[in-house]
Tab-separated table of C-alpha atoms in Angstrom:
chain	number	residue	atom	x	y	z
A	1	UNK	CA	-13.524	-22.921	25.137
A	2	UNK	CA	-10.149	-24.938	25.117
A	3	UNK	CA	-7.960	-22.965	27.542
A	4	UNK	CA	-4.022	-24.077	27.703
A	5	UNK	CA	-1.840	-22.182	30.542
A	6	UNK	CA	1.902	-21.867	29.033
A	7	UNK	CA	3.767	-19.732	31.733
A	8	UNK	CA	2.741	-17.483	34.276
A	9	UNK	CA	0.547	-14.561	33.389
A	10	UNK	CA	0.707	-15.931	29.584
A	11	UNK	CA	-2.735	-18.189	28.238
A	12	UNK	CA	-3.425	-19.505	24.907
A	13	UNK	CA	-7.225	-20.208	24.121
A	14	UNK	CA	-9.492	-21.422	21.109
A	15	UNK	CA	-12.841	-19.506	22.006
A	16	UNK	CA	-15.865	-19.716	20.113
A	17	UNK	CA	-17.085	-16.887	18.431
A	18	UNK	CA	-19.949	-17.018	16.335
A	19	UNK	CA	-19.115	-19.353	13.607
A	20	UNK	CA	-15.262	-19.310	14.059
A	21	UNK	CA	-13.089	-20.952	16.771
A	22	UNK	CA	-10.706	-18.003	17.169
A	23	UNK	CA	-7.074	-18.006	18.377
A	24	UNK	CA	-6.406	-16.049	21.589
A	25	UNK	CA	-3.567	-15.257	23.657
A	26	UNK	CA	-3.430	-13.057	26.685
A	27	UNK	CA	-0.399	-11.433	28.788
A	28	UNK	CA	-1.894	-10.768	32.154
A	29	UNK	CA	0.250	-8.526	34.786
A	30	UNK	CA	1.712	-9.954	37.931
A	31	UNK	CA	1.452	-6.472	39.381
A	32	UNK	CA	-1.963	-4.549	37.574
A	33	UNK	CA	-0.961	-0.769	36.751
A	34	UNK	CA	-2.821	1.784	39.177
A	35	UNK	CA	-4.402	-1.866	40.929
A	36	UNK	CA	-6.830	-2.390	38.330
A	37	UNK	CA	-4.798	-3.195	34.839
A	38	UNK	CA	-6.262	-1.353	31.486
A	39	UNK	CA	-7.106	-3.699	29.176
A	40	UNK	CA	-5.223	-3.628	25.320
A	41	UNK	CA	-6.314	-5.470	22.456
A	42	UNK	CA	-4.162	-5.667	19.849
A	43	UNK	CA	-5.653	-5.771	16.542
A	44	UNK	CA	-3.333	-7.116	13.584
A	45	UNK	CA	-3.379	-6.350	9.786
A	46	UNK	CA	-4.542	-8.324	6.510
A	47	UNK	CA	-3.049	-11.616	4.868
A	48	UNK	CA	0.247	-11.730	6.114
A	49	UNK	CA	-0.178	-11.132	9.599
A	50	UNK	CA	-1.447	-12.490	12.771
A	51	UNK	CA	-0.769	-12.104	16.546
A	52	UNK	CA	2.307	-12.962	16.570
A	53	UNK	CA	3.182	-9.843	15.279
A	54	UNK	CA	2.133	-7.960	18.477
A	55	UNK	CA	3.458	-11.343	20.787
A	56	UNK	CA	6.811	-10.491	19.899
A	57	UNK	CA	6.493	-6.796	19.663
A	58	UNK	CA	4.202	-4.717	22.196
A	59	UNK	CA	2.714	-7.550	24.463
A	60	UNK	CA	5.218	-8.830	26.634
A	61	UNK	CA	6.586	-5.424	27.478
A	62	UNK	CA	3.171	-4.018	28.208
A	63	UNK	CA	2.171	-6.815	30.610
A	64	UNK	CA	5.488	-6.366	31.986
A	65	UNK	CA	4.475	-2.502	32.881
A	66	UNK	CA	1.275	-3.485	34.082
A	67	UNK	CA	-1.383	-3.669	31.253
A	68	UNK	CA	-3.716	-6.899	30.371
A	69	UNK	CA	-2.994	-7.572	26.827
A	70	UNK	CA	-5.220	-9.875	24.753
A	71	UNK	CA	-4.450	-10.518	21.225
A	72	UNK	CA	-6.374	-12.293	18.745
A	73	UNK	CA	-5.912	-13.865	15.049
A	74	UNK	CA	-8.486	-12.405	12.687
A	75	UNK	CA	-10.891	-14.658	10.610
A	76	UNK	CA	-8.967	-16.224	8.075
A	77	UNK	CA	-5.982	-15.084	9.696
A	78	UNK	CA	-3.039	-17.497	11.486
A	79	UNK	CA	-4.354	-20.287	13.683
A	80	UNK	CA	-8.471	-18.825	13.320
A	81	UNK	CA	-10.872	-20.295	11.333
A	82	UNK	CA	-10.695	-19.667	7.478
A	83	UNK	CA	-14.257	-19.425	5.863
A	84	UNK	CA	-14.541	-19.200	2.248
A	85	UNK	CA	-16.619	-15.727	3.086
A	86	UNK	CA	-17.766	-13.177	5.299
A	87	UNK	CA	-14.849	-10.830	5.460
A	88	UNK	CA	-17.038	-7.621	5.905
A	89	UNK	CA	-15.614	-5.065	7.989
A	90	UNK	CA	-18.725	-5.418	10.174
A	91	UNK	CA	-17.945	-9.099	10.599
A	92	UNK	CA	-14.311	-8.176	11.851
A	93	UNK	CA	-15.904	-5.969	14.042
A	94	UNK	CA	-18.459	-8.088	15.445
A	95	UNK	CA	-16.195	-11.100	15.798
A	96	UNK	CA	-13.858	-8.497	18.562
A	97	UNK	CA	-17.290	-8.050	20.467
A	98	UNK	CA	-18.031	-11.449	20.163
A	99	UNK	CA	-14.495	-12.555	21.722
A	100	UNK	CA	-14.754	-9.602	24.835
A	101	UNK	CA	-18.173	-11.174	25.518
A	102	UNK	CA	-16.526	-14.387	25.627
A	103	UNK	CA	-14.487	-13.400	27.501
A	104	UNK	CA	-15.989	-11.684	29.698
A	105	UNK	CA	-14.460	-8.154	29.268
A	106	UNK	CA	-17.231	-5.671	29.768
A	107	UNK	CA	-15.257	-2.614	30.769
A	108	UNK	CA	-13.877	-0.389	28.234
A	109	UNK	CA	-11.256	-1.434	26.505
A	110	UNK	CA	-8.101	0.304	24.058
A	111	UNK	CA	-7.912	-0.647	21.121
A	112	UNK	CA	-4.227	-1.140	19.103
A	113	UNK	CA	-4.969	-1.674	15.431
A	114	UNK	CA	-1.762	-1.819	12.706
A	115	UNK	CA	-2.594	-1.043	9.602
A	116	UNK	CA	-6.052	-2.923	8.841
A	117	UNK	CA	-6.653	-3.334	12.438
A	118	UNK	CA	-6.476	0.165	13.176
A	119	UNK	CA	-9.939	0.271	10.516
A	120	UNK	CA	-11.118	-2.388	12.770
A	121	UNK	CA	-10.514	-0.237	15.982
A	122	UNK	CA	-12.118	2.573	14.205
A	123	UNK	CA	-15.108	1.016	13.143
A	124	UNK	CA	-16.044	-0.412	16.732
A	125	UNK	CA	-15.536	2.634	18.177
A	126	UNK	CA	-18.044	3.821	15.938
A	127	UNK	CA	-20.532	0.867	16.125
A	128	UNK	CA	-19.728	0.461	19.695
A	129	UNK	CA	-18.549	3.609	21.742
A	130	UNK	CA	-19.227	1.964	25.226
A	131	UNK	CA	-16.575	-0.796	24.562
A	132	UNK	CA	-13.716	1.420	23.495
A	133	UNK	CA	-11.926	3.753	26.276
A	134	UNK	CA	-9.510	4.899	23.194
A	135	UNK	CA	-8.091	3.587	19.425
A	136	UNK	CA	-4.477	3.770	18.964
A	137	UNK	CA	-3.876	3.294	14.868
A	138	UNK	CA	-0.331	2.569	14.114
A	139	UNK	CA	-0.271	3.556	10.560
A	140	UNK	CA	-4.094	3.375	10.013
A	141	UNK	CA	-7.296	5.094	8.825
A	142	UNK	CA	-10.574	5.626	9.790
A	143	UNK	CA	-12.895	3.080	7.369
A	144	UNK	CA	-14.057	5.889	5.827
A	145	UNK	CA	-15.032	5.626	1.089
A	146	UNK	CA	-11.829	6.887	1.006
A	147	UNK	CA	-10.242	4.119	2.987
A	148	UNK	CA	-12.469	1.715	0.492
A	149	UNK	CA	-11.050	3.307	-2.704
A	150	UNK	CA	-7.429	2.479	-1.004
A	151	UNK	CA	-7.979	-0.728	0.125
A	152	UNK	CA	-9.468	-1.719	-3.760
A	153	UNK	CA	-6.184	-0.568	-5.154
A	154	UNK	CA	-3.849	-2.448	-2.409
A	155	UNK	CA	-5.860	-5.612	-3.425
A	156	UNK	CA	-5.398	-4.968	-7.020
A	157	UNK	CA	-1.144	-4.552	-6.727
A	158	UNK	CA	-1.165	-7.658	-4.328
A	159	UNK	CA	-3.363	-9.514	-6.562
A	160	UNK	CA	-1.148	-8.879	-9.732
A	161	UNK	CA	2.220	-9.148	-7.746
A	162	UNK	CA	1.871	-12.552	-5.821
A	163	UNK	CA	0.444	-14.180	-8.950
A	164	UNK	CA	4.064	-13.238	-11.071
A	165	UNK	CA	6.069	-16.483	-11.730
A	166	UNK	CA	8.740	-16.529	-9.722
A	167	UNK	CA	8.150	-14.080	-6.636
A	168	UNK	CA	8.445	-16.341	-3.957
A	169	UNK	CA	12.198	-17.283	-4.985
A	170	UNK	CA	12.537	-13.423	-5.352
A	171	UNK	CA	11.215	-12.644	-1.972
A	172	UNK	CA	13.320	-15.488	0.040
A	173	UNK	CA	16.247	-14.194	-1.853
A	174	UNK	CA	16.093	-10.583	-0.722
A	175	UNK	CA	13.933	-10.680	2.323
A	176	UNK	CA	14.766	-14.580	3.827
A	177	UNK	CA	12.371	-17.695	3.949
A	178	UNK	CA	10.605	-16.164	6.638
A	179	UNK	CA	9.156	-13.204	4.680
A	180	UNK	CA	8.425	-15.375	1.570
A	181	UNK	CA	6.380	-18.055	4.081
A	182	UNK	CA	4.073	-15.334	5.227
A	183	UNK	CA	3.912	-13.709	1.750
A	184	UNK	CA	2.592	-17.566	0.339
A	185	UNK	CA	0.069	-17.299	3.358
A	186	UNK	CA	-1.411	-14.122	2.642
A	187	UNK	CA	-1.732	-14.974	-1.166
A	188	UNK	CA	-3.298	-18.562	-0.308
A	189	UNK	CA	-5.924	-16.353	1.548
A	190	UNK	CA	-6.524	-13.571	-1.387
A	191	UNK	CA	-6.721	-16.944	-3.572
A	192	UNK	CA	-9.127	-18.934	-1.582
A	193	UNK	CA	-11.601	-16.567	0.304
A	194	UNK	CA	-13.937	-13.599	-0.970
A	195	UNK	CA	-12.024	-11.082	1.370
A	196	UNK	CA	-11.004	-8.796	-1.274
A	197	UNK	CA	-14.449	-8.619	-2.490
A	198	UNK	CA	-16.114	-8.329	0.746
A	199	UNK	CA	-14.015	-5.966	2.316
A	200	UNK	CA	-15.021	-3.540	-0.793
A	201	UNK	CA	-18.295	-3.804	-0.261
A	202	UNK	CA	-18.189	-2.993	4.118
A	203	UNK	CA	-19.970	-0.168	5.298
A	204	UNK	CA	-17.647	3.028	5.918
A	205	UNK	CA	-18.260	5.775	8.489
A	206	UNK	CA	-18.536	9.151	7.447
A	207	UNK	CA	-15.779	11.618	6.376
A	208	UNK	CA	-16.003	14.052	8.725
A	209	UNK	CA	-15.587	11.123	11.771
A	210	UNK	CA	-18.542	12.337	13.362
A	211	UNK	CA	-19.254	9.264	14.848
A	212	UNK	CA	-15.838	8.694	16.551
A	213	UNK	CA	-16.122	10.161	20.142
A	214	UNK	CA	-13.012	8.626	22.087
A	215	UNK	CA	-9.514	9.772	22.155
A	216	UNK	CA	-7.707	8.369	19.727
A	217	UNK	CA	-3.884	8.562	19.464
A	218	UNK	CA	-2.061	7.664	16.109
A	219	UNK	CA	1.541	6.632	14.977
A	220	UNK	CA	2.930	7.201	11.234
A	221	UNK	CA	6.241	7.092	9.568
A	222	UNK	CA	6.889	10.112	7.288
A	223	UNK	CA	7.768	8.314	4.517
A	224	UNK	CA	4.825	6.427	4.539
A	225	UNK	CA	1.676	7.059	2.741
A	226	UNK	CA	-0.453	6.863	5.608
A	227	UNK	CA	1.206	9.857	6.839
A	228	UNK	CA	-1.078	12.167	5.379
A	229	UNK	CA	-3.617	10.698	8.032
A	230	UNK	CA	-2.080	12.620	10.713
A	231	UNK	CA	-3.477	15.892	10.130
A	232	UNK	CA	-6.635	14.345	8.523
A	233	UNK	CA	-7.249	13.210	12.088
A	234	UNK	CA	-6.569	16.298	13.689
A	235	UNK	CA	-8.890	18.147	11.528
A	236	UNK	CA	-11.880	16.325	12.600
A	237	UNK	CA	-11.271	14.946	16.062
A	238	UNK	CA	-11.273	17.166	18.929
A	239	UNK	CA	-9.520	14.334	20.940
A	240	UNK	CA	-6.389	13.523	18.985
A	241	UNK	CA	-2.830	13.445	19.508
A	242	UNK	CA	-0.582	11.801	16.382
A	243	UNK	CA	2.915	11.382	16.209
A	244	UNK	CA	4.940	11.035	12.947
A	245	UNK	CA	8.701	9.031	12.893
A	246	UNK	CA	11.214	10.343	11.099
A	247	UNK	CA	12.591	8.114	8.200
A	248	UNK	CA	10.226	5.538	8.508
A	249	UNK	CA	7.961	3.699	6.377
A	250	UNK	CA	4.871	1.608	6.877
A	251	UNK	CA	6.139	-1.162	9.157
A	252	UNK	CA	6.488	0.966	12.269
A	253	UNK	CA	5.334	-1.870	14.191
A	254	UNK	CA	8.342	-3.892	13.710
A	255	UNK	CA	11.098	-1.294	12.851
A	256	UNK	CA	10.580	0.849	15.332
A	257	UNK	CA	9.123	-1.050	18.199
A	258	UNK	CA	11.126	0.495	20.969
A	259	UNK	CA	9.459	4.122	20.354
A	260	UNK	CA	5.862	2.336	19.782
A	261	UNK	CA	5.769	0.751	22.940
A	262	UNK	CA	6.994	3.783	25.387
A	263	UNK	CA	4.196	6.282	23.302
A	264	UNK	CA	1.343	3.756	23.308
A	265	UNK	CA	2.231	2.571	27.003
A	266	UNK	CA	2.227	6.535	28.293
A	267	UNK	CA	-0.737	7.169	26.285
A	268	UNK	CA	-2.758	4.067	27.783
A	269	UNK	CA	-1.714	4.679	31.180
A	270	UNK	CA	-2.543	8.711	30.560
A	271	UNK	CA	-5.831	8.418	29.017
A	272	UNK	CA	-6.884	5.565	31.950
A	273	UNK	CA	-6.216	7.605	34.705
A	274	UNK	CA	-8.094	10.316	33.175
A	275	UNK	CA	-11.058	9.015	32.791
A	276	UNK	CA	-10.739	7.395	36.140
A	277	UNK	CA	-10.858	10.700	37.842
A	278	UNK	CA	-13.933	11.957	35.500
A	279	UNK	CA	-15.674	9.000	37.132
């Protein structure tokens, strides 16, 4: 493992897991909450994302209120490895396990996931119950045949739209250079891997969410059309709380940051003293 300190309580690390070298960064707390800091790890969304999403969003404030916060690129995904295939939702999953055990993390940990990530949070709780103390989905779902049917059509409209002539000049026109740079990204990946394909053919949990046991907490913007999820979730968990933001669409993470950290932050802290009195 190559393991560069940049400032205090912030490290950067390549660790090896499985076949990838994957890109980590964690926040640690000068002062742990409670004296023994939850852990977060912050699990980012498909082809034009990567950690830095949550690095200059949720981390620093949450290691500044006492949380350890690891975040990690995905496979394919910023400054991790890129293989042609393997983009199962099963490999995602197994490559988070892989990087706690590398880590050394054997506690229970609570899993943030936006958007695709939150399927990735769901689908170790599932496989792995012991590692997870809770899932927080900011506009996610459960990876259920449902979520499959979804995820097929958001490949197919990305698919036709990054391929038009043109978009790039479109997109740095009305959204900046910035936005257009990680739109080329995520299109280089649809181009060059199998994820689309593999992803469609992951194994889903069941539709009732039988097999998801921890308390999960959720985040949606109304106008979004993961909003729906909210009462799914409620219907079949019996440890749920969602909340849904007025006049907001998908990108809650980024738009409405301010709100996301002070719910997720109370819910953390919350849910970890909790269970620390059950035990």
């Amino acid at each position: 493992m190559v393991h560069r300190r940049l400032t205090a309580g912030t490290a950067v690390s390549r660790i090896r897991a499985g076949e990838l070298d994957v890109h980590v960064q964690r926040l640690t707390p000068e002062v742990p909450l409670d004296g023994d800091a939850p852990i977060v790890v912050c699990v980012h969304g498909l082809l034009t994302d990567s950690l830095a999403s949550y690095y200059f969003t949720l981390g620093p404030a949450f290691a500044e209120r006492g949380l350890d916060v690891l975040m990690y690129d995905l496979r394919g995904h910023g400054r991790t490895t890129r293989p042609e295939s393997g983009y199962r939702l099963e490999a995602f999953i197994d490559d988070l396990v892989t990087v706690l055990d590398t880590l050394e993390i054997t506690r229970p940990v609570h899993v943030i996931g936006n958007s695709f990530g939150g399927s990735v949070a769901f689908g170790l709780a599932a496989a792995r119950p012991d590692r997870v103390a809770s899932v927080i989905a900011i506009e996610a779902e459960p990876p259920t045949a449902e979520w499959k049917q979804r995820m097929d059509t958001g490949f197919a409209v990305a698919h036709d739209t990054l391929g038009r002539d043109g978009i790039y000049d479109q997109i740095k026109e009305d959204h900046g250079a910035h936005t257009a740079r990680l739109i080329k990204l995520g299109n280089r990946i649809l181009r060059t891997t199998t994820i689309a394909d593999d992803i469609l053919s992951s194994t889903t949990i069941s539709t009732d969410l039988s097999t998801l046991r921890c308390p999960v907490f959720a985040i949606y913007g109304d106008e979004s059309g993961m909003a729906p999820q909210a009462q799914y979730l409620h219907d079949h968990l019996a440890d749920c709380r969602t909340v849904v933001l007025a006049d907001q669409g998908h990108s809650v993470l980024v738009e409405r940051t301010a709100e996301t950290i002070e719910l997720i932050f109370e819910w953390v802290r919350d849910t970890s003293r909790l269970a620390a009195q059950v035990r």
